[in-house]
């Protein structure tokens, strides 16, 4: 079900990963961010990059996070692309936010896709 609220849910699956309550396949970690493999990959490279702080969406994050947290998340995306070997072949990042985007997990996450030609940007019909 799509996320519809900006109220942070401490029981969301990524909060549990951050607390070490459920495992993940870690790709990268620093003081402010964690990156791990998506459990249902949609491309040969499909890694999720998340802030360690409690933010639901990009709007929530940019409104409340410190400059250090914001810089760390952006740099972590590039670090993940380097670690996954897609900086020169190309990659796509995506962050769903609330209802129309069909966001499923209510903790901000940036998808990093790559490893093959990714096709058109959106698969939904044009309006
Ligand atoms: P979104 O629709 O943008 O909220 O994407 C949520 C993503 O989280 C999906 O691509 C899921 O496959 C992924 N996901 C859900 N649970 C886990 C998990 N335990 N470990 C890694 N990825 C997960």
PDB file of C-alpha atoms and ligand atoms in Angstrom, residues 13-14 17 22 36-40 42 46 48 96 102-105 109 111, ligand 1:
ATOM      1  CA  UNK A  13      11.186  -2.164   7.476  1.00  0.00           C
ATOM      2  CA  UNK A  14      14.131   0.204   6.893  1.00  0.00           C
ATOM      3  CA  UNK A  17      17.300  -2.680   9.188  1.00  0.00           C
ATOM      4  CA  UNK A  22      16.524  -7.614  10.305  1.00  0.00           C
ATOM      5  CA  UNK A  36      22.012  -2.033   0.803  1.00  0.00           C
ATOM      6  CA  UNK A  37      20.770  -4.264  -1.997  1.00  0.00           C
ATOM      7  CA  UNK A  38      17.070  -4.128  -2.863  1.00  0.00           C
ATOM      8  CA  UNK A  39      15.417  -7.417  -1.906  1.00  0.00           C
ATOM      9  CA  UNK A  40      13.521  -7.547  -5.251  1.00  0.00           C
ATOM     10  CA  UNK A  42      14.550  -4.612 -10.910  1.00  0.00           C
ATOM     11  CA  UNK A  46      19.512  -2.096  -7.730  1.00  0.00           C
ATOM     12  CA  UNK A  48      18.937   1.516  -1.960  1.00  0.00           C
ATOM     13  CA  UNK A  96       9.413   7.853  -4.637  1.00  0.00           C
ATOM     14  CA  UNK A 102       3.408   4.594  -5.029  1.00  0.00           C
ATOM     15  CA  UNK A 103       6.095   4.852  -2.301  1.00  0.00           C
ATOM     16  CA  UNK A 104       5.894   1.616  -0.284  1.00  0.00           C
ATOM     17  CA  UNK A 105       8.385   2.077   2.554  1.00  0.00           C
ATOM     18  CA  UNK A 109      15.304   5.861   0.101  1.00  0.00           C
ATOM     19  CA  UNK A 111      17.040   3.668  -5.643  1.00  0.00           C
TER      20      UNK A 111
HETATM   21  P1  LIG B   1       9.399   2.202  -2.891  1.00  0.00           P
HETATM   22  O1  LIG B   1       8.251   1.680  -3.712  1.00  0.00           O
HETATM   23  O2  LIG B   1      10.145   3.301  -3.588  1.00  0.00           O
HETATM   24  O3  LIG B   1       8.972   2.547  -1.485  1.00  0.00           O
HETATM   25  O4  LIG B   1      10.451   1.018  -2.828  1.00  0.00           O
HETATM   26  C1  LIG B   1      10.589   0.153  -1.739  1.00  0.00           C
HETATM   27  C2  LIG B   1      11.671  -0.840  -2.120  1.00  0.00           C
HETATM   28  O5  LIG B   1      12.095  -1.492  -0.944  1.00  0.00           O
HETATM   29  C3  LIG B   1      11.212  -1.928  -3.091  1.00  0.00           C
HETATM   30  O6  LIG B   1      12.032  -1.892  -4.258  1.00  0.00           O
HETATM   31  C4  LIG B   1      11.400  -3.215  -2.291  1.00  0.00           C
HETATM   32  O7  LIG B   1      11.822  -4.299  -3.082  1.00  0.00           O
HETATM   33  C5  LIG B   1      12.435  -2.808  -1.270  1.00  0.00           C
HETATM   34  N1  LIG B   1      12.449  -3.577  -0.034  1.00  0.00           N
HETATM   35  C6  LIG B   1      11.396  -3.884   0.761  1.00  0.00           C
HETATM   36  N2  LIG B   1      11.793  -4.579   1.834  1.00  0.00           N
HETATM   37  C7  LIG B   1      13.139  -4.693   1.726  1.00  0.00           C
HETATM   38  C8  LIG B   1      14.136  -5.311   2.523  1.00  0.00           C
HETATM   39  N3  LIG B   1      13.856  -5.953   3.669  1.00  0.00           N
HETATM   40  N4  LIG B   1      15.429  -5.246   2.109  1.00  0.00           N
HETATM   41  C9  LIG B   1      15.743  -4.601   0.960  1.00  0.00           C
HETATM   42  N5  LIG B   1      14.847  -4.004   0.164  1.00  0.00           N
HETATM   43  C10 LIG B   1      13.553  -4.057   0.537  1.00  0.00           C
END
